[in-house]
Amino acid sequence: MDQARGAGYLTDVRYPAHFHAEQAPLWLAAVLAALGRAAPAATSWCEVGCGQGFGALVLAAANPSVRFTGIDINPEHIEIARRRADAAGLENVRFLCADVRDPDAVEGSFSHIVTHGVLSWVGDDVREAFVAFTARHLAPGGIAAVHYMSEPGGSAFRAFHSVFRQLAGRPDAVAEGLRLLTAMRDAGAGFFQLYPHAGASLDDLLTRDADYIAHEYMNPDFRPLAFREVQGAFAQAGLDWLGSAMPVENVDALSLPAEAARVIEEIRDPVLRETMKDMARNQAMRYDLFAHPAPAPGNAAHMALLRQPVWGMLPGAPFLGPEAETIVFDTRIGPVEGDARVFRPLLQRLGQGPARFADLEQVPPFAGRPGLLNQVFQMALGARFAHPVQPVRDPFGAGRLNRLLLQEAQAGAHVPALSAPALGSGFEVSAEDLAALSAGGGAPHLRLMFVLDA
Ligand SMILES: C[S@@+](CC[C@H](N)C(=O)[O-])C[C@H]1O[C@@H](n2cnc3c(N)ncnc32)[C@H](O)[C@@H]1O
């Protein structure tokens, strides 16, 4: 495998297309509001290490008034991204083939800077360059969403990396790595007994394509990072940590075991608290939010932020009948159980049409408990039951991109999401729905959401 062009990072294997809903401006605005922080007006969004630029394309089509930039070191990735942007006639997105270590990689500032799947797979120099890039290019009031593999849960995967790396250069490296790891697990290797989540991850790897696994484990660098080092690097660059882009992780009551929460409650140092939360959840990946320092809003300002978004229900949201007692959320930190009495009123209200925070504030059990309602909205966002919605003024780019992606899906390409301008985001579609939509059919609400007939 060729690492020369990427100065370390693999560039001869394409990274498959992915879509990350956490990178959408409306998602980030809703999470920030929950944390008590005003989101920047979305004007300019940049992804560092954008891969094939799939996320940037889908978001650009859904947010025609925002300028999108994707930067990647791999020329083939950039070529694919540019080809799709041209074919869909998207004029608000550009792709730059550049190394984030180059201080002249890009000019100007961005209201949103995001990165996903990069920082744990590169050397210290690239990580440092990314922090410097963010400090240099984040507009005042802007937000950075930073994804990485984290300690302690991610550390187990260094053992996977060690196995795959020793096979690098062999034509069958990925298959042989998978074979060896599976054989060790079947043989009852102590590693898999001590780290059951590594076994679950191996099962997931067995369903993935070889290119994904190569990017995950064949790069020379792989290092899960401690929150304190990432937060420390951004603090030195003058940026504050605000919380997680993954809503459930900002809701301690639902994401921490009760006993551990009591221990953590006593800790005053915010960095140590977060480190202990990572331990309680055996956190394997983090999605941290950083911004320039700003004063914390008072209660009234926080309530005003919460009341801003209009929320809609997403296809596939569950129906909670009167007999249901609990609702289970499948989160990155495992299944999390919620009380149906708390989630039912939100889902019922959204089932009738878009709603604001204020529409539920007086509904039992939320009357006088805005904190609880805030948590319920955040859990619904994280579970993809609900999402902020926006008026659609220009659906044409999304329609063109979606029709192009459906043609590609018909030809066998992997299409992880389509562009949904009412959400200012993308939405994942099952293989059956993709097939039906490409054939000119499919559920009317999906055709409408993806503006396929506009
Ligand atoms: C695992 S992929 C993630 C792609 C995309 N962010 C996603 O989540 O689907 C990591 C990407 O980072 C890019 N990359 C690695 N080092 C880089 C650097 N120094 N500057 C810019 N891009 C880099 C790689 O080429 C690759 O496309």
Tab-separated table of C-alpha atoms and ligand atoms in Angstrom:
chain	number	residue	atom	x	y	z
A	1	MET	CA	0.000	0.000	0.000
A	2	ASP	CA	1.278	3.416	-0.948
A	3	GLN	CA	1.753	5.889	1.849
A	4	ALA	CA	4.200	8.197	0.117
A	5	ARG	CA	1.743	10.669	-1.383
A	6	GLY	CA	-0.215	11.056	1.847
A	7	ALA	CA	3.022	11.459	3.822
A	8	GLY	CA	1.936	8.585	6.027
A	9	TYR	CA	-1.769	8.197	5.277
A	10	LEU	CA	-2.922	5.588	2.712
A	11	THR	CA	-3.816	7.139	-0.618
A	12	ASP	CA	-4.057	4.155	-2.924
A	13	VAL	CA	-7.290	2.854	-1.429
A	14	ARG	CA	-10.569	4.792	-1.688
A	15	TYR	CA	-12.393	5.388	1.559
A	16	PRO	CA	-16.057	4.420	1.059
A	17	ALA	CA	-18.702	7.174	1.139
A	18	HIS	CA	-20.216	7.943	4.549
A	19	PHE	CA	-22.721	10.426	5.879
A	20	HIS	CA	-22.474	11.867	9.406
A	21	ALA	CA	-25.636	13.619	10.559
A	22	GLU	CA	-23.716	15.267	13.435
A	23	GLN	CA	-21.982	17.546	10.935
A	24	ALA	CA	-25.152	19.295	9.722
A	25	PRO	CA	-25.501	22.944	10.808
A	26	LEU	CA	-29.079	22.422	12.068
A	27	TRP	CA	-28.058	19.390	14.143
A	28	LEU	CA	-25.159	21.314	15.652
A	29	ALA	CA	-27.408	24.321	16.353
A	30	ALA	CA	-29.886	22.105	18.238
A	31	VAL	CA	-27.116	20.491	20.298
A	32	LEU	CA	-25.573	23.873	21.057
A	33	ALA	CA	-28.947	25.295	22.129
A	34	ALA	CA	-29.336	22.354	24.523
A	35	LEU	CA	-25.917	23.176	25.956
A	36	GLY	CA	-26.901	26.829	26.346
A	37	ARG	CA	-24.833	28.208	23.523
A	38	ALA	CA	-25.990	30.210	20.490
A	39	ALA	CA	-25.031	28.550	17.217
A	40	PRO	CA	-23.301	30.604	14.551
A	41	ALA	CA	-25.355	31.655	11.547
A	42	ALA	CA	-24.395	28.968	9.024
A	43	THR	CA	-22.517	30.711	6.234
A	44	SER	CA	-19.430	28.644	5.479
A	45	TRP	CA	-18.690	25.044	6.403
A	46	CYS	CA	-15.432	23.143	5.967
A	47	GLU	CA	-14.531	19.481	6.427
A	48	VAL	CA	-10.894	18.524	6.863
A	49	GLY	CA	-10.214	15.004	5.552
A	50	CYS	CA	-13.517	14.906	3.634
A	51	GLY	CA	-12.798	11.607	1.842
A	52	GLN	CA	-14.961	11.406	-1.302
A	53	GLY	CA	-16.819	14.482	-0.058
A	54	PHE	CA	-20.118	12.646	0.232
A	55	GLY	CA	-21.154	14.479	3.421
A	56	ALA	CA	-20.212	17.887	2.003
A	57	LEU	CA	-22.215	17.204	-1.191
A	58	VAL	CA	-25.350	16.051	0.610
A	59	LEU	CA	-25.203	18.991	3.036
A	60	ALA	CA	-24.442	21.508	0.278
A	61	ALA	CA	-27.487	20.334	-1.679
A	62	ALA	CA	-29.632	20.617	1.460
A	63	ASN	CA	-28.300	24.082	2.406
A	64	PRO	CA	-27.967	26.069	-0.832
A	65	SER	CA	-27.292	29.359	0.968
A	66	VAL	CA	-24.229	27.976	2.814
A	67	ARG	CA	-20.804	27.691	1.136
A	68	PHE	CA	-19.221	24.251	1.625
A	69	THR	CA	-15.541	23.289	1.347
A	70	GLY	CA	-14.048	19.806	1.519
A	71	ILE	CA	-10.308	19.319	1.903
A	72	ASP	CA	-8.506	16.016	1.420
A	73	ILE	CA	-4.965	14.910	0.724
A	74	ASN	CA	-6.066	12.135	-1.645
A	75	PRO	CA	-6.412	13.396	-5.267
A	76	GLU	CA	-8.689	10.516	-6.241
A	77	HIS	CA	-11.128	11.398	-3.440
A	78	ILE	CA	-11.188	15.016	-4.593
A	79	GLU	CA	-11.709	14.026	-8.220
A	80	ILE	CA	-14.728	11.859	-7.308
A	81	ALA	CA	-16.184	14.662	-5.168
A	82	ARG	CA	-15.732	17.294	-7.910
A	83	ARG	CA	-17.236	15.005	-10.528
A	84	ARG	CA	-20.386	14.508	-8.450
A	85	ALA	CA	-20.650	18.234	-7.626
A	86	ASP	CA	-20.406	19.084	-11.340
A	87	ALA	CA	-22.847	16.373	-12.385
A	88	ALA	CA	-25.396	17.639	-9.828
A	89	GLY	CA	-24.741	21.286	-10.750
A	90	LEU	CA	-23.954	22.253	-7.140
A	91	GLU	CA	-22.337	25.678	-7.117
A	92	ASN	CA	-22.039	26.163	-3.352
A	93	VAL	CA	-19.445	23.433	-2.784
A	94	ARG	CA	-15.754	23.203	-3.676
A	95	PHE	CA	-13.182	20.500	-3.069
A	96	LEU	CA	-9.501	21.182	-2.511
A	97	CYS	CA	-6.751	18.609	-2.745
A	98	ALA	CA	-4.504	19.767	0.075
A	99	ASP	CA	-2.669	18.666	3.182
A	100	VAL	CA	-3.989	20.233	6.379
A	101	ARG	CA	-0.341	20.727	7.335
A	102	ASP	CA	-0.008	23.267	4.523
A	103	PRO	CA	-0.805	26.651	6.132
A	104	ASP	CA	-1.885	27.931	2.706
A	105	ALA	CA	-4.276	25.011	2.112
A	106	VAL	CA	-7.279	27.333	2.162
A	107	GLU	CA	-8.076	31.003	2.701
A	108	GLY	CA	-10.774	32.685	4.739
A	109	SER	CA	-12.809	31.686	7.759
A	110	PHE	CA	-15.644	29.236	8.385
A	111	SER	CA	-18.680	29.304	10.646
A	112	HIS	CA	-18.404	25.494	10.878
A	113	ILE	CA	-15.272	23.297	10.815
A	114	VAL	CA	-15.727	19.544	11.072
A	115	THR	CA	-13.554	16.461	10.893
A	116	HIS	CA	-14.486	12.801	11.142
A	117	GLY	CA	-12.271	9.724	11.073
A	118	VAL	CA	-8.992	11.582	10.718
A	119	LEU	CA	-7.334	12.575	13.986
A	120	SER	CA	-6.731	9.101	15.424
A	121	TRP	CA	-5.318	7.805	12.139
A	122	VAL	CA	-2.563	10.368	11.561
A	123	GLY	CA	0.648	11.432	13.268
A	124	ASP	CA	1.081	14.149	15.909
A	125	ASP	CA	2.107	16.638	13.202
A	126	VAL	CA	-1.253	16.314	11.396
A	127	ARG	CA	-3.190	16.517	14.671
A	128	GLU	CA	-1.280	19.662	15.652
A	129	ALA	CA	-1.862	21.099	12.180
A	130	PHE	CA	-5.607	20.460	12.483
A	131	VAL	CA	-5.777	22.365	15.780
A	132	ALA	CA	-3.798	25.239	14.229
A	133	PHE	CA	-6.074	25.135	11.154
A	134	THR	CA	-9.149	25.421	13.379
A	135	ALA	CA	-7.663	28.284	15.399
A	136	ARG	CA	-6.736	30.089	12.154
A	137	HIS	CA	-9.959	29.527	10.208
A	138	LEU	CA	-12.797	29.368	12.762
A	139	ALA	CA	-14.866	32.533	12.437
A	140	PRO	CA	-15.758	34.432	15.632
A	141	GLY	CA	-18.745	32.618	17.151
A	142	GLY	CA	-18.042	29.592	14.932
A	143	ILE	CA	-18.184	25.947	15.967
A	144	ALA	CA	-15.769	23.039	15.413
A	145	ALA	CA	-16.983	19.419	15.617
A	146	VAL	CA	-14.047	17.078	16.153
A	147	HIS	CA	-14.370	13.300	15.935
A	148	TYR	CA	-11.711	10.847	17.146
A	149	MET	CA	-11.228	7.396	18.653
A	150	SER	CA	-10.903	7.831	22.381
A	151	GLU	CA	-9.477	6.269	25.487
A	152	PRO	CA	-10.233	4.020	27.213
A	153	GLY	CA	-12.702	2.086	25.013
A	154	GLY	CA	-10.801	2.692	21.776
A	155	SER	CA	-7.479	1.549	23.203
A	156	ALA	CA	-8.337	-2.127	22.769
A	157	PHE	CA	-8.351	-1.592	19.011
A	158	ARG	CA	-4.628	-0.886	19.023
A	159	ALA	CA	-4.273	-4.657	19.204
A	160	PHE	CA	-6.215	-4.955	15.912
A	161	HIS	CA	-4.014	-2.281	14.363
A	162	SER	CA	-0.882	-4.117	15.433
A	163	VAL	CA	-2.046	-7.315	13.722
A	164	PHE	CA	-3.130	-5.644	10.463
A	165	ARG	CA	-0.016	-3.449	10.270
A	166	GLN	CA	2.267	-6.458	10.436
A	167	LEU	CA	0.500	-7.833	7.382
A	168	ALA	CA	0.682	-4.540	5.422
A	169	GLY	CA	2.178	-4.998	1.975
A	170	ARG	CA	0.684	-8.448	1.471
A	171	PRO	CA	-1.983	-8.613	-1.255
A	172	ASP	CA	-4.351	-10.462	1.090
A	173	ALA	CA	-3.529	-8.356	4.161
A	174	VAL	CA	-7.121	-7.452	5.103
A	175	ALA	CA	-8.513	-10.961	4.602
A	176	GLU	CA	-5.582	-12.502	6.461
A	177	GLY	CA	-5.931	-10.039	9.367
A	178	LEU	CA	-9.626	-10.846	9.671
A	179	ARG	CA	-8.893	-14.565	9.499
A	180	LEU	CA	-6.274	-14.386	12.258
A	181	LEU	CA	-8.410	-12.231	14.555
A	182	THR	CA	-11.454	-14.468	14.070
A	183	ALA	CA	-9.372	-17.584	14.721
A	184	MET	CA	-7.997	-16.040	17.923
A	185	ARG	CA	-11.465	-15.128	19.107
A	186	ASP	CA	-12.760	-18.627	18.340
A	187	ALA	CA	-9.781	-20.051	20.215
A	188	GLY	CA	-10.862	-18.121	23.334
A	189	ALA	CA	-7.937	-15.653	23.288
A	190	GLY	CA	-7.702	-13.742	26.566
A	191	PHE	CA	-7.820	-10.399	24.719
A	192	PHE	CA	-11.346	-11.055	23.446
A	193	GLN	CA	-12.443	-12.269	26.863
A	194	LEU	CA	-11.158	-9.126	28.531
A	195	TYR	CA	-12.559	-6.785	25.856
A	196	PRO	CA	-15.971	-8.078	24.725
A	197	HIS	CA	-16.540	-4.876	22.723
A	198	ALA	CA	-13.524	-5.824	20.563
A	199	GLY	CA	-15.384	-9.021	19.628
A	200	ALA	CA	-18.468	-6.989	18.682
A	201	SER	CA	-16.264	-4.699	16.615
A	202	LEU	CA	-14.685	-7.710	14.875
A	203	ASP	CA	-18.206	-8.894	13.948
A	204	ASP	CA	-18.830	-5.463	12.452
A	205	LEU	CA	-15.528	-5.561	10.532
A	206	LEU	CA	-16.525	-8.908	9.034
A	207	THR	CA	-19.465	-7.129	7.332
A	208	ARG	CA	-17.350	-4.234	5.982
A	209	ASP	CA	-15.545	-3.921	2.712
A	210	ALA	CA	-11.788	-4.269	2.525
A	211	ASP	CA	-11.178	-0.594	1.676
A	212	TYR	CA	-12.888	0.550	4.874
A	213	ILE	CA	-10.810	-1.872	6.939
A	214	ALA	CA	-7.614	-0.738	5.209
A	215	HIS	CA	-8.290	2.890	6.221
A	216	GLU	CA	-9.235	1.806	9.711
A	217	TYR	CA	-6.241	-0.420	10.469
A	218	MET	CA	-3.593	-0.377	7.715
A	219	ASN	CA	-2.452	3.192	8.188
A	220	PRO	CA	0.925	3.497	9.902
A	221	ASP	CA	-0.645	5.640	12.628
A	222	PHE	CA	-3.530	4.659	14.839
A	223	ARG	CA	-3.948	6.136	18.269
A	224	PRO	CA	-7.086	6.519	20.375
A	225	LEU	CA	-6.715	9.880	22.123
A	226	ALA	CA	-7.402	10.911	25.691
A	227	PHE	CA	-9.981	13.677	26.047
A	228	ARG	CA	-7.535	15.653	28.180
A	229	GLU	CA	-4.926	15.820	25.411
A	230	VAL	CA	-7.410	16.874	22.728
A	231	GLN	CA	-9.079	19.422	25.018
A	232	GLY	CA	-5.621	20.608	26.152
A	233	ALA	CA	-4.456	21.204	22.574
A	234	PHE	CA	-7.572	23.223	21.714
A	235	ALA	CA	-7.359	25.156	25.003
A	236	GLN	CA	-3.783	26.149	24.132
A	237	ALA	CA	-5.080	27.399	20.792
A	238	GLY	CA	-7.651	29.545	22.620
A	239	LEU	CA	-10.722	27.353	22.033
A	240	ASP	CA	-13.097	26.124	24.742
A	241	TRP	CA	-14.639	22.665	24.928
A	242	LEU	CA	-18.449	22.898	24.970
A	243	GLY	CA	-19.722	19.308	25.014
A	244	SER	CA	-20.437	16.478	22.599
A	245	ALA	CA	-22.001	16.593	19.133
A	246	MET	CA	-23.656	13.279	20.106
A	247	PRO	CA	-26.661	14.399	22.164
A	248	VAL	CA	-26.938	11.386	24.474
A	249	GLU	CA	-23.465	12.069	25.801
A	250	ASN	CA	-24.608	15.433	27.113
A	251	VAL	CA	-27.420	13.748	29.069
A	252	ASP	CA	-25.710	12.250	32.112
A	253	ALA	CA	-28.954	10.868	33.539
A	254	LEU	CA	-29.317	8.543	30.554
A	255	SER	CA	-25.765	7.871	29.523
A	256	LEU	CA	-24.013	7.080	32.813
A	257	PRO	CA	-24.617	4.155	35.147
A	258	ALA	CA	-26.277	5.653	38.261
A	259	GLU	CA	-23.497	4.573	40.662
A	260	ALA	CA	-20.774	6.012	38.451
A	261	ALA	CA	-22.788	9.223	38.036
A	262	ARG	CA	-22.770	9.660	41.833
A	263	VAL	CA	-18.961	9.337	41.941
A	264	ILE	CA	-18.561	11.760	39.028
A	265	GLU	CA	-20.962	14.297	40.559
A	266	GLU	CA	-18.420	15.000	43.295
A	267	ILE	CA	-15.658	15.927	40.829
A	268	ARG	CA	-15.347	19.664	40.199
A	269	ASP	CA	-12.563	19.689	37.568
A	270	PRO	CA	-14.447	19.535	34.219
A	271	VAL	CA	-11.634	17.740	32.375
A	272	LEU	CA	-11.295	15.070	35.061
A	273	ARG	CA	-15.102	14.719	35.110
A	274	GLU	CA	-15.128	14.071	31.373
A	275	THR	CA	-12.267	11.588	31.723
A	276	MET	CA	-14.264	9.714	34.350
A	277	LYS	CA	-17.333	9.728	32.104
A	278	ASP	CA	-15.229	8.155	29.346
A	279	MET	CA	-14.242	5.510	31.877
A	280	ALA	CA	-17.857	4.952	32.992
A	281	ARG	CA	-18.985	4.501	29.379
A	282	ASN	CA	-15.798	2.775	28.220
A	283	GLN	CA	-16.001	5.400	25.493
A	284	ALA	CA	-14.376	4.325	22.215
A	285	MET	CA	-15.040	7.450	20.163
A	286	ARG	CA	-15.773	11.079	20.891
A	287	TYR	CA	-17.235	13.950	18.887
A	288	ASP	CA	-16.198	17.090	20.750
A	289	LEU	CA	-17.384	20.626	20.144
A	290	PHE	CA	-14.961	23.566	20.427
A	291	ALA	CA	-15.542	27.309	20.101
A	292	HIS	CA	-14.059	30.646	21.052
A	293	PRO	CA	-14.707	31.568	24.691
A	294	ALA	CA	-18.066	33.261	25.270
A	295	PRO	CA	-20.001	34.141	28.428
A	296	ALA	CA	-22.563	31.543	29.550
A	297	PRO	CA	-26.121	32.762	28.906
A	298	GLY	CA	-28.555	33.275	31.761
A	299	ASN	CA	-31.670	31.119	32.139
A	300	ALA	CA	-33.874	33.377	30.034
A	301	ALA	CA	-31.368	33.428	27.159
A	302	HIS	CA	-31.002	29.634	27.363
A	303	MET	CA	-34.796	29.198	27.213
A	304	ALA	CA	-34.928	31.522	24.188
A	305	LEU	CA	-32.337	29.342	22.419
A	306	LEU	CA	-34.331	26.176	23.180
A	307	ARG	CA	-37.520	27.749	21.836
A	308	GLN	CA	-35.980	28.671	18.471
A	309	PRO	CA	-35.942	25.463	16.410
A	310	VAL	CA	-38.996	23.962	14.772
A	311	TRP	CA	-38.834	20.178	15.111
A	312	GLY	CA	-40.229	17.535	12.778
A	313	MET	CA	-40.644	13.796	13.173
A	314	LEU	CA	-38.431	11.592	10.996
A	315	PRO	CA	-39.573	8.540	9.013
A	316	GLY	CA	-39.111	5.426	11.119
A	317	ALA	CA	-39.738	7.130	14.493
A	318	PRO	CA	-41.438	4.596	16.771
A	319	PHE	CA	-45.076	4.638	17.805
A	320	LEU	CA	-45.333	4.328	21.590
A	321	GLY	CA	-48.697	2.789	22.424
A	322	PRO	CA	-50.342	3.300	25.830
A	323	GLU	CA	-49.073	-0.075	27.045
A	324	ALA	CA	-45.380	0.706	26.332
A	325	GLU	CA	-43.380	1.303	29.515
A	326	THR	CA	-39.922	1.910	28.114
A	327	ILE	CA	-38.218	2.924	24.939
A	328	VAL	CA	-34.738	1.641	24.125
A	329	PHE	CA	-32.244	3.887	22.372
A	330	ASP	CA	-29.490	2.228	20.415
A	331	THR	CA	-26.582	4.577	21.039
A	332	ARG	CA	-22.861	4.477	20.386
A	333	ILE	CA	-22.409	3.696	24.063
A	334	GLY	CA	-24.815	0.771	23.957
A	335	PRO	CA	-28.579	0.430	24.551
A	336	VAL	CA	-30.021	3.184	26.768
A	337	GLU	CA	-33.509	2.806	28.269
A	338	GLY	CA	-35.932	5.738	28.550
A	339	ASP	CA	-39.313	6.028	30.294
A	340	ALA	CA	-42.149	5.835	27.733
A	341	ARG	CA	-44.224	8.288	29.838
A	342	VAL	CA	-41.626	10.919	29.049
A	343	PHE	CA	-41.068	10.170	25.350
A	344	ARG	CA	-44.694	9.402	24.371
A	345	PRO	CA	-45.963	13.026	24.562
A	346	LEU	CA	-43.148	14.265	22.302
A	347	LEU	CA	-43.646	11.549	19.702
A	348	GLN	CA	-47.446	12.021	19.802
A	349	ARG	CA	-47.135	15.782	19.316
A	350	LEU	CA	-44.607	15.472	16.484
A	351	GLY	CA	-46.851	12.848	14.891
A	352	GLN	CA	-49.382	15.657	14.370
A	353	GLY	CA	-46.856	17.909	12.586
A	354	PRO	CA	-43.815	20.092	13.276
A	355	ALA	CA	-43.639	21.595	16.768
A	356	ARG	CA	-41.536	23.924	18.866
A	357	PHE	CA	-40.231	23.486	22.403
A	358	ALA	CA	-42.951	25.881	23.596
A	359	ASP	CA	-45.685	23.574	22.240
A	360	LEU	CA	-44.735	20.952	24.838
A	361	GLU	CA	-43.637	23.083	27.777
A	362	GLN	CA	-47.069	22.958	29.463
A	363	VAL	CA	-47.778	19.306	28.593
A	364	PRO	CA	-47.367	16.800	31.466
A	365	PRO	CA	-44.769	15.674	32.506
A	366	PHE	CA	-42.849	18.709	31.217
A	367	ALA	CA	-44.724	21.537	32.946
A	368	GLY	CA	-42.144	23.348	35.100
A	369	ARG	CA	-39.416	20.918	33.940
A	370	PRO	CA	-37.770	22.441	30.842
A	371	GLY	CA	-34.558	20.518	31.621
A	372	LEU	CA	-36.442	17.233	31.182
A	373	LEU	CA	-38.029	18.389	27.917
A	374	ASN	CA	-34.595	19.479	26.674
A	375	GLN	CA	-33.233	15.980	27.387
A	376	VAL	CA	-36.162	14.329	25.610
A	377	PHE	CA	-35.670	16.428	22.464
A	378	GLN	CA	-31.934	15.677	22.534
A	379	MET	CA	-32.473	11.931	22.871
A	380	ALA	CA	-34.982	12.044	20.001
A	381	LEU	CA	-32.429	13.917	17.868
A	382	GLY	CA	-29.644	11.431	18.656
A	383	ALA	CA	-31.927	8.469	17.877
A	384	ARG	CA	-32.975	10.054	14.543
A	385	PHE	CA	-36.637	10.198	15.644
A	386	ALA	CA	-36.788	13.982	15.378
A	387	HIS	CA	-34.777	16.727	13.709
A	388	PRO	CA	-34.979	20.503	13.379
A	389	VAL	CA	-36.653	21.520	10.128
A	390	GLN	CA	-36.246	24.578	7.910
A	391	PRO	CA	-38.254	26.178	5.098
A	392	VAL	CA	-37.201	24.917	1.667
A	393	ARG	CA	-36.688	27.796	-0.741
A	394	ASP	CA	-34.469	26.144	-3.347
A	395	PRO	CA	-34.957	22.363	-3.583
A	396	PHE	CA	-33.428	21.985	-7.047
A	397	GLY	CA	-29.832	21.125	-6.131
A	398	ALA	CA	-31.015	18.436	-3.703
A	399	GLY	CA	-33.353	17.013	-6.351
A	400	ARG	CA	-30.520	16.856	-8.898
A	401	LEU	CA	-28.023	15.307	-6.483
A	402	ASN	CA	-30.549	12.750	-5.245
A	403	ARG	CA	-31.489	11.688	-8.780
A	404	LEU	CA	-27.784	11.281	-9.580
A	405	LEU	CA	-27.217	9.232	-6.404
A	406	LEU	CA	-30.215	7.038	-7.193
A	407	GLN	CA	-28.781	6.325	-10.652
A	408	GLU	CA	-25.491	5.386	-8.982
A	409	ALA	CA	-27.327	3.174	-6.492
A	410	GLN	CA	-29.062	1.423	-9.376
A	411	ALA	CA	-25.646	0.775	-10.905
A	412	GLY	CA	-24.543	-0.859	-7.644
A	413	ALA	CA	-22.839	2.039	-5.815
A	414	HIS	CA	-23.096	2.371	-2.050
A	415	VAL	CA	-25.290	5.416	-1.255
A	416	PRO	CA	-25.376	5.976	2.495
A	417	ALA	CA	-27.873	8.874	2.486
A	418	LEU	CA	-29.868	11.214	0.290
A	419	SER	CA	-30.137	14.971	0.689
A	420	ALA	CA	-33.179	16.244	2.622
A	421	PRO	CA	-33.392	20.043	2.336
A	422	ALA	CA	-36.200	20.376	4.900
A	423	LEU	CA	-33.735	18.912	7.440
A	424	GLY	CA	-30.746	20.831	6.091
A	425	SER	CA	-29.139	17.394	6.228
A	426	GLY	CA	-29.046	13.942	4.757
A	427	PHE	CA	-31.185	10.996	5.678
A	428	GLU	CA	-30.189	7.334	5.558
A	429	VAL	CA	-32.308	5.163	3.262
A	430	SER	CA	-32.635	1.376	3.290
A	431	ALA	CA	-31.569	-0.635	0.236
A	432	GLU	CA	-35.249	-1.450	-0.466
A	433	ASP	CA	-36.264	2.221	-0.356
A	434	LEU	CA	-33.309	3.162	-2.573
A	435	ALA	CA	-34.389	0.545	-5.107
A	436	ALA	CA	-38.019	1.713	-5.045
A	437	LEU	CA	-37.080	5.400	-5.309
A	438	SER	CA	-34.672	4.739	-8.187
A	439	ALA	CA	-37.426	2.924	-10.040
A	440	GLY	CA	-39.592	6.068	-9.791
A	441	GLY	CA	-41.725	4.713	-6.937
A	442	GLY	CA	-41.227	4.482	-3.202
A	443	ALA	CA	-43.168	6.010	-0.330
A	444	PRO	CA	-44.655	9.449	-1.217
A	445	HIS	CA	-43.294	10.983	2.024
A	446	LEU	CA	-39.756	9.908	1.011
A	447	ARG	CA	-40.145	11.246	-2.548
A	448	LEU	CA	-41.283	14.537	-0.995
A	449	MET	CA	-38.482	14.615	1.595
A	450	PHE	CA	-35.856	14.024	-1.102
A	451	VAL	CA	-37.594	16.445	-3.526
A	452	LEU	CA	-37.366	13.806	-6.246
A	453	ASP	CA	-40.209	15.214	-8.269
A	454	ALA	CA	-39.242	18.907	-7.975
B	1	LIG	C1	-11.143	7.704	7.212
B	1	LIG	S1	-11.214	8.933	6.009
B	1	LIG	C2	-12.607	9.879	6.546
B	1	LIG	C3	-13.360	10.529	5.433
B	1	LIG	C4	-14.606	11.301	5.850
B	1	LIG	N1	-14.286	12.343	6.807
B	1	LIG	C5	-15.632	10.371	6.437
B	1	LIG	O1	-15.803	10.340	7.664
B	1	LIG	O2	-16.283	9.665	5.662
B	1	LIG	C6	-9.851	10.015	6.412
B	1	LIG	C7	-9.541	11.003	5.322
B	1	LIG	O3	-8.543	11.928	5.779
B	1	LIG	C8	-7.703	12.247	4.689
B	1	LIG	N2	-6.418	12.778	5.216
B	1	LIG	C9	-5.463	12.087	5.886
B	1	LIG	N3	-4.437	12.894	6.191
B	1	LIG	C10	-4.736	14.128	5.718
B	1	LIG	C11	-4.057	15.372	5.716
B	1	LIG	N4	-2.846	15.495	6.266
B	1	LIG	N5	-4.659	16.446	5.136
B	1	LIG	C12	-5.887	16.305	4.550
B	1	LIG	N6	-6.563	15.134	4.512
B	1	LIG	C13	-6.008	14.059	5.090
B	1	LIG	C14	-7.562	10.924	3.948
B	1	LIG	O4	-7.148	11.057	2.613
B	1	LIG	C15	-8.964	10.351	4.084
B	1	LIG	O5	-9.771	10.681	2.978
